[in-house]
PDB file of C-alpha atoms in Angstrom:
ATOM      1  CA  UNK A   3     -47.445  -4.495 -42.955  1.00  0.00           C
ATOM      2  CA  UNK A   4     -47.225  -6.484 -39.707  1.00  0.00           C
ATOM      3  CA  UNK A   5     -48.008  -3.338 -37.544  1.00  0.00           C
ATOM      4  CA  UNK A   6     -51.156  -2.731 -39.975  1.00  0.00           C
ATOM      5  CA  UNK A   7     -52.321  -6.244 -39.222  1.00  0.00           C
ATOM      6  CA  UNK A   8     -52.399  -5.858 -35.531  1.00  0.00           C
ATOM      7  CA  UNK A   9     -55.455  -3.925 -35.481  1.00  0.00           C
ATOM      8  CA  UNK A  10     -57.607  -6.900 -36.694  1.00  0.00           C
ATOM      9  CA  UNK A  11     -55.546  -9.189 -34.482  1.00  0.00           C
ATOM     10  CA  UNK A  12     -56.129  -7.481 -31.182  1.00  0.00           C
ATOM     11  CA  UNK A  13     -59.526  -5.883 -31.796  1.00  0.00           C
ATOM     12  CA  UNK A  14     -61.482  -8.827 -30.932  1.00  0.00           C
ATOM     13  CA  UNK A  15     -60.365  -8.824 -27.245  1.00  0.00           C
ATOM     14  CA  UNK A  16     -61.910  -5.497 -27.188  1.00  0.00           C
ATOM     15  CA  UNK A  17     -65.378  -6.980 -28.205  1.00  0.00           C
ATOM     16  CA  UNK A  18     -66.703  -8.088 -24.728  1.00  0.00           C
ATOM     17  CA  UNK A  19     -66.356  -4.839 -23.273  1.00  0.00           C
ATOM     18  CA  UNK A  20     -67.855  -2.916 -26.139  1.00  0.00           C
ATOM     19  CA  UNK A  21     -71.094  -5.388 -26.669  1.00  0.00           C
ATOM     20  CA  UNK A  22     -71.737  -5.490 -22.886  1.00  0.00           C
ATOM     21  CA  UNK A  23     -72.055  -1.786 -23.169  1.00  0.00           C
ATOM     22  CA  UNK A  24     -73.522  -1.577 -26.750  1.00  0.00           C
ATOM     23  CA  UNK A  25     -76.149  -4.635 -26.709  1.00  0.00           C
ATOM     24  CA  UNK A  26     -78.493  -3.324 -24.049  1.00  0.00           C
ATOM     25  CA  UNK A  27     -78.773   0.004 -25.424  1.00  0.00           C
ATOM     26  CA  UNK A  28     -80.222  -1.216 -28.998  1.00  0.00           C
ATOM     27  CA  UNK A  29     -83.407  -2.375 -29.846  1.00  0.00           C
ATOM     28  CA  UNK A  30     -83.708  -6.321 -29.920  1.00  0.00           C
ATOM     29  CA  UNK A  31     -83.849  -6.060 -34.189  1.00  0.00           C
ATOM     30  CA  UNK A  32     -81.118  -3.606 -34.270  1.00  0.00           C
ATOM     31  CA  UNK A  33     -78.779  -5.538 -31.898  1.00  0.00           C
ATOM     32  CA  UNK A  34     -79.346  -8.791 -33.654  1.00  0.00           C
ATOM     33  CA  UNK A  35     -78.121  -7.288 -36.877  1.00  0.00           C
ATOM     34  CA  UNK A  36     -75.671  -4.994 -35.678  1.00  0.00           C
ATOM     35  CA  UNK A  37     -73.828  -7.841 -33.531  1.00  0.00           C
ATOM     36  CA  UNK A  38     -73.930 -10.353 -36.191  1.00  0.00           C
ATOM     37  CA  UNK A  39     -72.226  -8.140 -38.609  1.00  0.00           C
ATOM     38  CA  UNK A  40     -69.866  -7.092 -36.237  1.00  0.00           C
ATOM     39  CA  UNK A  41     -69.059 -10.823 -35.231  1.00  0.00           C
ATOM     40  CA  UNK A  42     -68.800 -11.887 -38.813  1.00  0.00           C
ATOM     41  CA  UNK A  43     -66.155  -8.886 -39.608  1.00  0.00           C
ATOM     42  CA  UNK A  44     -64.120  -9.108 -36.732  1.00  0.00           C
ATOM     43  CA  UNK A  45     -63.849 -13.010 -37.278  1.00  0.00           C
ATOM     44  CA  UNK A  46     -63.208 -12.625 -41.135  1.00  0.00           C
ATOM     45  CA  UNK A  47     -60.542 -10.042 -40.565  1.00  0.00           C
ATOM     46  CA  UNK A  48     -58.953 -12.265 -37.783  1.00  0.00           C
ATOM     47  CA  UNK A  49     -58.580 -14.973 -40.224  1.00  0.00           C
ATOM     48  CA  UNK A  50     -57.267 -12.579 -43.074  1.00  0.00           C
ATOM     49  CA  UNK A  51     -54.784 -11.248 -40.811  1.00  0.00           C
ATOM     50  CA  UNK A  52     -53.493 -14.704 -39.918  1.00  0.00           C
ATOM     51  CA  UNK A  53     -53.324 -15.777 -43.615  1.00  0.00           C
ATOM     52  CA  UNK A  54     -51.363 -12.573 -44.320  1.00  0.00           C
ATOM     53  CA  UNK A  55     -49.017 -13.044 -41.579  1.00  0.00           C
ATOM     54  CA  UNK A  56     -48.623 -16.919 -42.796  1.00  0.00           C
ATOM     55  CA  UNK A  57     -47.889 -15.985 -46.307  1.00  0.00           C
ATOM     56  CA  UNK A  58     -45.663 -12.951 -45.614  1.00  0.00           C
ATOM     57  CA  UNK A  59     -43.423 -15.411 -43.400  1.00  0.00           C
ATOM     58  CA  UNK A  60     -43.468 -17.899 -45.983  1.00  0.00           C
ATOM     59  CA  UNK A  61     -42.186 -15.647 -48.702  1.00  0.00           C
ATOM     60  CA  UNK A  62     -39.351 -14.886 -46.329  1.00  0.00           C
ATOM     61  CA  UNK A  63     -37.963 -18.309 -47.390  1.00  0.00           C
ATOM     62  CA  UNK A  64     -35.763 -18.423 -50.427  1.00  0.00           C
ATOM     63  CA  UNK A  65     -37.123 -21.680 -51.418  1.00  0.00           C
ATOM     64  CA  UNK A  66     -40.799 -20.287 -51.471  1.00  0.00           C
ATOM     65  CA  UNK A  67     -39.955 -17.106 -52.842  1.00  0.00           C
ATOM     66  CA  UNK A  68     -38.814 -18.956 -55.965  1.00  0.00           C
ATOM     67  CA  UNK A  69     -42.034 -20.628 -56.281  1.00  0.00           C
ATOM     68  CA  UNK A  70     -43.839 -17.436 -55.976  1.00  0.00           C
ATOM     69  CA  UNK A  71     -41.495 -15.931 -58.708  1.00  0.00           C
ATOM     70  CA  UNK A  72     -39.951 -13.745 -56.493  1.00  0.00           C
ATOM     71  CA  UNK A  73     -36.614 -12.196 -57.562  1.00  0.00           C
ATOM     72  CA  UNK A  74     -35.775 -11.984 -53.698  1.00  0.00           C
ATOM     73  CA  UNK A  75     -37.510 -13.158 -50.524  1.00  0.00           C
ATOM     74  CA  UNK A  76     -39.626 -10.881 -48.881  1.00  0.00           C
ATOM     75  CA  UNK A  77     -38.395  -8.545 -46.223  1.00  0.00           C
ATOM     76  CA  UNK A  78     -41.183  -7.103 -44.197  1.00  0.00           C
ATOM     77  CA  UNK A  79     -39.669  -7.829 -40.895  1.00  0.00           C
ATOM     78  CA  UNK A  80     -36.642  -9.144 -39.025  1.00  0.00           C
ATOM     79  CA  UNK A  81     -36.505 -12.872 -38.782  1.00  0.00           C
ATOM     80  CA  UNK A  82     -36.344 -12.922 -35.182  1.00  0.00           C
ATOM     81  CA  UNK A  83     -40.023 -11.431 -35.348  1.00  0.00           C
ATOM     82  CA  UNK A  84     -41.360 -12.939 -38.866  1.00  0.00           C
ATOM     83  CA  UNK A  85     -40.463 -16.380 -38.095  1.00  0.00           C
ATOM     84  CA  UNK A  86     -42.258 -16.877 -34.408  1.00  0.00           C
ATOM     85  CA  UNK A  87     -45.051 -14.576 -36.089  1.00  0.00           C
ATOM     86  CA  UNK A  88     -45.647 -16.964 -38.760  1.00  0.00           C
ATOM     87  CA  UNK A  89     -45.414 -19.912 -36.539  1.00  0.00           C
ATOM     88  CA  UNK A  90     -48.103 -18.524 -33.983  1.00  0.00           C
ATOM     89  CA  UNK A  91     -50.347 -17.572 -36.943  1.00  0.00           C
ATOM     90  CA  UNK A  92     -50.148 -21.057 -38.401  1.00  0.00           C
ATOM     91  CA  UNK A  93     -51.176 -22.636 -35.335  1.00  0.00           C
ATOM     92  CA  UNK A  94     -53.788 -20.106 -34.755  1.00  0.00           C
ATOM     93  CA  UNK A  95     -55.269 -20.739 -38.003  1.00  0.00           C
ATOM     94  CA  UNK A  96     -55.089 -24.363 -37.712  1.00  0.00           C
ATOM     95  CA  UNK A  97     -57.014 -24.317 -34.349  1.00  0.00           C
ATOM     96  CA  UNK A  98     -59.712 -22.036 -36.044  1.00  0.00           C
ATOM     97  CA  UNK A  99     -59.932 -24.527 -38.997  1.00  0.00           C
ATOM     98  CA  UNK A 100     -60.442 -27.530 -36.776  1.00  0.00           C
ATOM     99  CA  UNK A 101     -63.048 -25.587 -34.518  1.00  0.00           C
ATOM    100  CA  UNK A 102     -64.786 -24.280 -37.252  1.00  0.00           C
ATOM    101  CA  UNK A 103     -65.270 -27.515 -39.106  1.00  0.00           C
ATOM    102  CA  UNK A 104     -66.312 -29.351 -35.864  1.00  0.00           C
ATOM    103  CA  UNK A 105     -69.034 -26.500 -35.429  1.00  0.00           C
ATOM    104  CA  UNK A 106     -70.421 -26.914 -38.727  1.00  0.00           C
ATOM    105  CA  UNK A 107     -70.366 -30.862 -38.653  1.00  0.00           C
ATOM    106  CA  UNK A 108     -72.036 -30.762 -35.377  1.00  0.00           C
ATOM    107  CA  UNK A 109     -74.846 -28.273 -36.652  1.00  0.00           C
ATOM    108  CA  UNK A 110     -75.504 -30.401 -39.884  1.00  0.00           C
ATOM    109  CA  UNK A 111     -75.609 -33.575 -37.719  1.00  0.00           C
ATOM    110  CA  UNK A 112     -78.175 -31.935 -35.339  1.00  0.00           C
ATOM    111  CA  UNK A 113     -80.402 -30.638 -38.393  1.00  0.00           C
ATOM    112  CA  UNK A 114     -80.227 -34.024 -39.664  1.00  0.00           C
ATOM    113  CA  UNK A 115     -81.185 -35.551 -36.269  1.00  0.00           C
ATOM    114  CA  UNK A 116     -84.056 -33.284 -35.601  1.00  0.00           C
ATOM    115  CA  UNK A 117     -85.790 -33.978 -38.976  1.00  0.00           C
ATOM    116  CA  UNK A 118     -85.028 -37.537 -38.447  1.00  0.00           C
ATOM    117  CA  UNK A 119     -86.875 -37.451 -35.053  1.00  0.00           C
ATOM    118  CA  UNK A 120     -90.050 -35.864 -37.076  1.00  0.00           C
ATOM    119  CA  UNK A 121     -90.490 -39.249 -38.946  1.00  0.00           C
ATOM    120  CA  UNK A 122     -93.868 -40.528 -37.666  1.00  0.00           C
ATOM    121  CA  UNK A 123     -94.483 -37.441 -35.464  1.00  0.00           C
ATOM    122  CA  UNK A 124     -97.866 -36.144 -35.577  1.00  0.00           C
ATOM    123  CA  UNK A 125     -98.141 -33.033 -37.369  1.00  0.00           C
ATOM    124  CA  UNK A 126    -100.695 -30.196 -38.082  1.00  0.00           C
ATOM    125  CA  UNK A 127     -99.608 -27.433 -40.432  1.00  0.00           C
ATOM    126  CA  UNK A 128     -96.270 -26.281 -39.536  1.00  0.00           C
ATOM    127  CA  UNK A 129     -96.624 -28.046 -36.059  1.00  0.00           C
ATOM    128  CA  UNK A 130     -94.994 -31.435 -35.341  1.00  0.00           C
ATOM    129  CA  UNK A 131     -95.340 -32.911 -31.568  1.00  0.00           C
ATOM    130  CA  UNK A 132     -93.058 -35.226 -30.049  1.00  0.00           C
ATOM    131  CA  UNK A 133     -94.394 -37.624 -27.530  1.00  0.00           C
ATOM    132  CA  UNK A 134     -91.779 -36.899 -24.805  1.00  0.00           C
ATOM    133  CA  UNK A 135     -92.291 -35.832 -20.982  1.00  0.00           C
ATOM    134  CA  UNK A 136     -89.410 -33.338 -21.698  1.00  0.00           C
ATOM    135  CA  UNK A 137     -90.483 -29.482 -21.829  1.00  0.00           C
ATOM    136  CA  UNK A 138     -89.128 -28.233 -24.741  1.00  0.00           C
ATOM    137  CA  UNK A 139     -89.955 -26.239 -28.051  1.00  0.00           C
ATOM    138  CA  UNK A 140     -87.923 -25.062 -30.936  1.00  0.00           C
ATOM    139  CA  UNK A 141     -88.103 -23.886 -34.422  1.00  0.00           C
ATOM    140  CA  UNK A 142     -86.502 -26.331 -36.791  1.00  0.00           C
ATOM    141  CA  UNK A 143     -85.314 -24.567 -40.286  1.00  0.00           C
ATOM    142  CA  UNK A 144     -85.833 -26.394 -43.525  1.00  0.00           C
ATOM    143  CA  UNK A 145     -88.241 -26.424 -46.612  1.00  0.00           C
ATOM    144  CA  UNK A 146     -90.645 -25.938 -45.211  1.00  0.00           C
ATOM    145  CA  UNK A 147     -89.860 -25.132 -41.298  1.00  0.00           C
ATOM    146  CA  UNK A 148     -91.522 -26.998 -38.908  1.00  0.00           C
ATOM    147  CA  UNK A 149     -92.274 -25.875 -35.008  1.00  0.00           C
ATOM    148  CA  UNK A 150     -91.103 -28.956 -32.820  1.00  0.00           C
ATOM    149  CA  UNK A 151     -92.836 -29.308 -29.377  1.00  0.00           C
ATOM    150  CA  UNK A 152     -93.001 -31.828 -26.943  1.00  0.00           C
ATOM    151  CA  UNK A 153     -95.858 -33.216 -25.256  1.00  0.00           C
ATOM    152  CA  UNK A 154     -94.544 -32.338 -21.826  1.00  0.00           C
ATOM    153  CA  UNK A 155     -94.539 -28.565 -23.185  1.00  0.00           C
ATOM    154  CA  UNK A 156     -98.287 -28.696 -24.429  1.00  0.00           C
ATOM    155  CA  UNK A 157     -98.968 -30.040 -21.020  1.00  0.00           C
ATOM    156  CA  UNK A 158     -97.090 -27.511 -18.859  1.00  0.00           C
ATOM    157  CA  UNK A 159     -98.792 -24.445 -20.761  1.00  0.00           C
ATOM    158  CA  UNK A 160    -102.389 -23.358 -20.730  1.00  0.00           C
ATOM    159  CA  UNK A 161    -104.024 -22.231 -24.257  1.00  0.00           C
ATOM    160  CA  UNK A 162    -103.348 -18.705 -24.295  1.00  0.00           C
ATOM    161  CA  UNK A 163     -99.683 -19.549 -23.077  1.00  0.00           C
ATOM    162  CA  UNK A 164     -99.259 -22.201 -25.981  1.00  0.00           C
ATOM    163  CA  UNK A 165    -100.469 -19.469 -28.421  1.00  0.00           C
ATOM    164  CA  UNK A 166     -97.824 -17.410 -27.289  1.00  0.00           C
ATOM    165  CA  UNK A 167     -95.100 -20.099 -27.352  1.00  0.00           C
ATOM    166  CA  UNK A 168     -96.147 -20.822 -31.074  1.00  0.00           C
ATOM    167  CA  UNK A 169     -96.010 -17.323 -32.096  1.00  0.00           C
ATOM    168  CA  UNK A 170     -92.431 -17.026 -30.882  1.00  0.00           C
ATOM    169  CA  UNK A 171     -91.269 -20.066 -32.813  1.00  0.00           C
ATOM    170  CA  UNK A 172     -92.822 -19.109 -35.616  1.00  0.00           C
ATOM    171  CA  UNK A 173     -91.197 -15.628 -35.544  1.00  0.00           C
ATOM    172  CA  UNK A 174     -88.028 -17.709 -35.487  1.00  0.00           C
ATOM    173  CA  UNK A 175     -88.714 -19.203 -38.667  1.00  0.00           C
ATOM    174  CA  UNK A 176     -90.137 -16.299 -40.396  1.00  0.00           C
ATOM    175  CA  UNK A 177     -86.736 -14.361 -39.384  1.00  0.00           C
ATOM    176  CA  UNK A 178     -84.796 -17.041 -40.272  1.00  0.00           C
ATOM    177  CA  UNK A 179     -82.878 -16.375 -37.080  1.00  0.00           C
ATOM    178  CA  UNK A 180     -80.796 -19.850 -37.417  1.00  0.00           C
ATOM    179  CA  UNK A 181     -78.900 -17.897 -39.962  1.00  0.00           C
ATOM    180  CA  UNK A 182     -77.827 -15.248 -37.077  1.00  0.00           C
ATOM    181  CA  UNK A 183     -77.130 -18.176 -34.783  1.00  0.00           C
ATOM    182  CA  UNK A 184     -74.941 -20.208 -37.024  1.00  0.00           C
ATOM    183  CA  UNK A 185     -72.956 -17.180 -38.142  1.00  0.00           C
ATOM    184  CA  UNK A 186     -72.355 -16.125 -34.523  1.00  0.00           C
ATOM    185  CA  UNK A 187     -71.383 -19.895 -33.567  1.00  0.00           C
ATOM    186  CA  UNK A 188     -68.805 -20.005 -36.242  1.00  0.00           C
ATOM    187  CA  UNK A 189     -67.638 -16.449 -35.582  1.00  0.00           C
ATOM    188  CA  UNK A 190     -66.909 -17.627 -32.020  1.00  0.00           C
ATOM    189  CA  UNK A 191     -65.010 -20.873 -33.112  1.00  0.00           C
ATOM    190  CA  UNK A 192     -62.456 -18.467 -34.965  1.00  0.00           C
ATOM    191  CA  UNK A 193     -61.616 -16.340 -31.566  1.00  0.00           C
ATOM    192  CA  UNK A 194     -62.618 -17.388 -28.002  1.00  0.00           C
ATOM    193  CA  UNK A 195     -63.153 -13.720 -27.161  1.00  0.00           C
ATOM    194  CA  UNK A 196     -66.066 -13.728 -29.510  1.00  0.00           C
ATOM    195  CA  UNK A 197     -67.976 -15.796 -27.373  1.00  0.00           C
ATOM    196  CA  UNK A 198     -69.525 -12.908 -25.792  1.00  0.00           C
ATOM    197  CA  UNK A 199     -70.733 -11.825 -28.849  1.00  0.00           C
ATOM    198  CA  UNK A 200     -72.240 -15.240 -29.597  1.00  0.00           C
ATOM    199  CA  UNK A 201     -74.188 -15.038 -26.385  1.00  0.00           C
ATOM    200  CA  UNK A 202     -75.407 -11.510 -26.882  1.00  0.00           C
ATOM    201  CA  UNK A 203     -76.547 -12.262 -30.597  1.00  0.00           C
ATOM    202  CA  UNK A 204     -78.387 -15.455 -29.190  1.00  0.00           C
ATOM    203  CA  UNK A 205     -80.181 -13.034 -26.292  1.00  0.00           C
ATOM    204  CA  UNK A 206     -81.214 -10.566 -29.206  1.00  0.00           C
ATOM    205  CA  UNK A 207     -82.679 -13.682 -31.262  1.00  0.00           C
ATOM    206  CA  UNK A 208     -84.807 -14.208 -28.735  1.00  0.00           C
ATOM    207  CA  UNK A 209     -85.700 -10.980 -27.853  1.00  0.00           C
ATOM    208  CA  UNK A 210     -87.031 -10.499 -31.502  1.00  0.00           C
ATOM    209  CA  UNK A 211     -89.003 -13.729 -31.135  1.00  0.00           C
ATOM    210  CA  UNK A 212     -90.210 -12.374 -27.785  1.00  0.00           C
ATOM    211  CA  UNK A 213     -91.703  -9.242 -29.097  1.00  0.00           C
ATOM    212  CA  UNK A 214     -93.253 -10.681 -32.111  1.00  0.00           C
ATOM    213  CA  UNK A 215     -95.055 -13.153 -29.936  1.00  0.00           C
ATOM    214  CA  UNK A 216     -96.317 -10.202 -27.606  1.00  0.00           C
ATOM    215  CA  UNK A 217     -97.554  -8.381 -30.517  1.00  0.00           C
ATOM    216  CA  UNK A 218     -98.947 -11.501 -32.390  1.00  0.00           C
ATOM    217  CA  UNK A 219    -101.211 -12.356 -29.073  1.00  0.00           C
ATOM    218  CA  UNK A 220    -101.533  -8.826 -28.021  1.00  0.00           C
ATOM    219  CA  UNK A 221     -99.725  -9.217 -24.330  1.00  0.00           C
ATOM    220  CA  UNK A 222     -96.853  -8.837 -23.251  1.00  0.00           C
ATOM    221  CA  UNK A 223     -97.370 -10.303 -19.943  1.00  0.00           C
ATOM    222  CA  UNK A 224     -98.880 -13.143 -21.273  1.00  0.00           C
ATOM    223  CA  UNK A 225     -95.568 -14.035 -23.677  1.00  0.00           C
ATOM    224  CA  UNK A 226     -93.598 -13.170 -20.165  1.00  0.00           C
ATOM    225  CA  UNK A 227     -95.520 -15.874 -18.361  1.00  0.00           C
ATOM    226  CA  UNK A 228     -95.382 -18.445 -20.943  1.00  0.00           C
ATOM    227  CA  UNK A 229     -91.740 -17.959 -21.318  1.00  0.00           C
ATOM    228  CA  UNK A 230     -91.327 -18.039 -17.697  1.00  0.00           C
ATOM    229  CA  UNK A 231     -93.315 -21.228 -17.059  1.00  0.00           C
ATOM    230  CA  UNK A 232     -91.632 -23.211 -19.942  1.00  0.00           C
ATOM    231  CA  UNK A 233     -88.282 -22.280 -18.645  1.00  0.00           C
ATOM    232  CA  UNK A 234     -89.289 -23.462 -14.901  1.00  0.00           C
ATOM    233  CA  UNK A 235     -90.679 -26.629 -15.952  1.00  0.00           C
ATOM    234  CA  UNK A 236     -87.790 -27.212 -18.596  1.00  0.00           C
ATOM    235  CA  UNK A 237     -84.788 -26.338 -16.467  1.00  0.00           C
ATOM    236  CA  UNK A 238     -84.855 -30.106 -14.746  1.00  0.00           C
ATOM    237  CA  UNK A 239     -83.728 -32.905 -17.144  1.00  0.00           C
ATOM    238  CA  UNK A 240     -83.320 -31.200 -20.366  1.00  0.00           C
ATOM    239  CA  UNK A 241     -80.788 -32.017 -22.469  1.00  0.00           C
ATOM    240  CA  UNK A 242     -78.353 -29.860 -24.599  1.00  0.00           C
ATOM    241  CA  UNK A 243     -80.411 -28.040 -27.119  1.00  0.00           C
ATOM    242  CA  UNK A 244     -79.412 -27.987 -30.831  1.00  0.00           C
ATOM    243  CA  UNK A 245     -77.783 -24.889 -31.885  1.00  0.00           C
ATOM    244  CA  UNK A 246     -80.350 -23.727 -34.295  1.00  0.00           C
ATOM    245  CA  UNK A 247     -82.592 -23.740 -31.276  1.00  0.00           C
ATOM    246  CA  UNK A 248     -80.565 -21.790 -28.611  1.00  0.00           C
ATOM    247  CA  UNK A 249     -82.176 -19.704 -26.186  1.00  0.00           C
ATOM    248  CA  UNK A 250     -81.212 -16.488 -24.281  1.00  0.00           C
ATOM    249  CA  UNK A 251     -81.047 -15.969 -20.336  1.00  0.00           C
ATOM    250  CA  UNK A 252     -84.957 -16.305 -19.299  1.00  0.00           C
ATOM    251  CA  UNK A 253     -84.935 -13.433 -16.698  1.00  0.00           C
ATOM    252  CA  UNK A 254     -83.714 -11.002 -18.893  1.00  0.00           C
ATOM    253  CA  UNK A 255     -86.076 -11.650 -21.489  1.00  0.00           C
ATOM    254  CA  UNK A 256     -89.078 -11.812 -18.953  1.00  0.00           C
ATOM    255  CA  UNK A 257     -87.546  -8.439 -17.442  1.00  0.00           C
ATOM    256  CA  UNK A 258     -87.430  -6.628 -20.916  1.00  0.00           C
ATOM    257  CA  UNK A 259     -91.248  -8.084 -21.653  1.00  0.00           C
ATOM    258  CA  UNK A 260     -92.642  -6.517 -18.380  1.00  0.00           C
ATOM    259  CA  UNK A 261     -91.375  -3.240 -19.276  1.00  0.00           C
ATOM    260  CA  UNK A 262     -92.645  -0.813 -21.654  1.00  0.00           C
ATOM    261  CA  UNK A 263     -91.099  -0.733 -25.119  1.00  0.00           C
ATOM    262  CA  UNK A 264     -88.864   2.533 -25.517  1.00  0.00           C
ATOM    263  CA  UNK A 265     -88.389   4.639 -28.238  1.00  0.00           C
ATOM    264  CA  UNK A 266     -85.007   5.016 -29.882  1.00  0.00           C
ATOM    265  CA  UNK A 267     -82.499   7.382 -27.907  1.00  0.00           C
ATOM    266  CA  UNK A 268     -79.521   8.609 -28.098  1.00  0.00           C
ATOM    267  CA  UNK A 269     -77.722   5.839 -26.266  1.00  0.00           C
ATOM    268  CA  UNK A 270     -78.969   3.515 -28.909  1.00  0.00           C
ATOM    269  CA  UNK A 271     -77.565   5.794 -31.656  1.00  0.00           C
ATOM    270  CA  UNK A 272     -74.396   5.738 -29.747  1.00  0.00           C
ATOM    271  CA  UNK A 273     -74.150   2.054 -29.410  1.00  0.00           C
ATOM    272  CA  UNK A 274     -74.801   1.414 -33.018  1.00  0.00           C
ATOM    273  CA  UNK A 275     -72.274   4.247 -34.039  1.00  0.00           C
ATOM    274  CA  UNK A 276     -69.519   2.375 -31.710  1.00  0.00           C
ATOM    275  CA  UNK A 277     -70.137  -1.266 -33.207  1.00  0.00           C
ATOM    276  CA  UNK A 278     -69.945   0.330 -36.537  1.00  0.00           C
ATOM    277  CA  UNK A 279     -66.773   2.129 -35.804  1.00  0.00           C
ATOM    278  CA  UNK A 280     -65.270  -1.019 -34.377  1.00  0.00           C
ATOM    279  CA  UNK A 281     -66.086  -3.058 -37.554  1.00  0.00           C
ATOM    280  CA  UNK A 282     -64.661  -0.265 -39.756  1.00  0.00           C
ATOM    281  CA  UNK A 283     -61.681   0.219 -37.983  1.00  0.00           C
ATOM    282  CA  UNK A 284     -60.920  -3.600 -37.986  1.00  0.00           C
ATOM    283  CA  UNK A 285     -61.686  -3.748 -41.692  1.00  0.00           C
ATOM    284  CA  UNK A 286     -59.523  -1.117 -42.275  1.00  0.00           C
ATOM    285  CA  UNK A 287     -56.411  -2.383 -40.494  1.00  0.00           C
ATOM    286  CA  UNK A 288     -56.877  -5.727 -42.360  1.00  0.00           C
ATOM    287  CA  UNK A 289     -57.192  -4.019 -45.638  1.00  0.00           C
ATOM    288  CA  UNK A 290     -54.425  -1.784 -45.204  1.00  0.00           C
ATOM    289  CA  UNK A 291     -52.313  -4.708 -44.388  1.00  0.00           C
ATOM    290  CA  UNK A 292     -53.018  -6.899 -46.839  1.00  0.00           C
ATOM    291  CA  UNK A 293     -52.523  -3.984 -49.589  1.00  0.00           C
ATOM    292  CA  UNK A 294     -49.166  -3.360 -48.104  1.00  0.00           C
ATOM    293  CA  UNK A 295     -48.257  -7.040 -48.501  1.00  0.00           C
ATOM    294  CA  UNK A 296     -49.377  -6.980 -51.956  1.00  0.00           C
ATOM    295  CA  UNK A 297     -47.139  -4.278 -52.470  1.00  0.00           C
ATOM    296  CA  UNK A 298     -44.412  -5.808 -51.045  1.00  0.00           C
ATOM    297  CA  UNK A 299     -44.724  -8.824 -53.131  1.00  0.00           C
ATOM    298  CA  UNK A 300     -44.859  -6.775 -55.989  1.00  0.00           C
ATOM    299  CA  UNK A 301     -41.615  -5.345 -55.385  1.00  0.00           C
ATOM    300  CA  UNK A 302     -40.282  -8.489 -54.416  1.00  0.00           C
ATOM    301  CA  UNK A 303     -40.857  -9.697 -58.066  1.00  0.00           C
ATOM    302  CA  UNK A 304     -39.721  -6.627 -59.609  1.00  0.00           C
ATOM    303  CA  UNK A 305     -43.011  -5.600 -61.158  1.00  0.00           C
ATOM    304  CA  UNK A 306     -42.793  -2.263 -59.308  1.00  0.00           C
ATOM    305  CA  UNK A 307     -39.846  -0.147 -57.861  1.00  0.00           C
ATOM    306  CA  UNK A 308     -39.327   0.400 -54.371  1.00  0.00           C
ATOM    307  CA  UNK A 309     -39.802   4.022 -53.350  1.00  0.00           C
TER     308      UNK A 309
END
């Protein structure tokens, strides 16, 4: 049982290398979906494996086994292995719970603060303008969602560039990209090795919006120029952005826009297959470990005979 749970415990450590190879080979939309799904599977299976280890370790204690209506304590590994593994699992799960809770509360606080800042701000349609010298713009989810732009940003860009900026932010709202960013952030709090996945998802989300903006304004060069000018003007004095407005590395985004779009090719299919295989192997390991644990519990309860 413990051996089966090693797969979901160890696979997140391989994720950074896999993502560095796979992400650049995928179309932005495919990368966004595939990477987010992989992050959620790895984080979920990691938590399930920790929970399985804690339960197995707890049921090796006679008093806890009696509470679980076991005829005898669970015997899935020697005590010298079971007890340290359980202690480590308890510690890791506690750290995960604290980190995820803090992240969720921070995201909620940022969301409420962003909406509170819009009270009294000039608005037109889905656009709200904050009278601030900082150069910034982001899509604020809600019902309805808003596009928030500072007056500093509007002064920085010319008319066509503003249209590209607004098209970019509208793509974020239409695609509900804040859900992808929230899932990536929460998954990365479960396991530190998943932070690379979070960054890759953030870049993929921005690339999706960049491509949508380029299509909307009919110019990839125009969109690239707007992104570059906004980034150069906003680098000085910008405060930390809310998690739902995280941007990707600008040089990579501009470089991608200045290159012609390419048709799907074999490396892209291989990259998607590798991410799918990673998720499948991790999920299978977690499922096998938990099924084995359930079987051992039934044996200890006397519901089934040990083979």
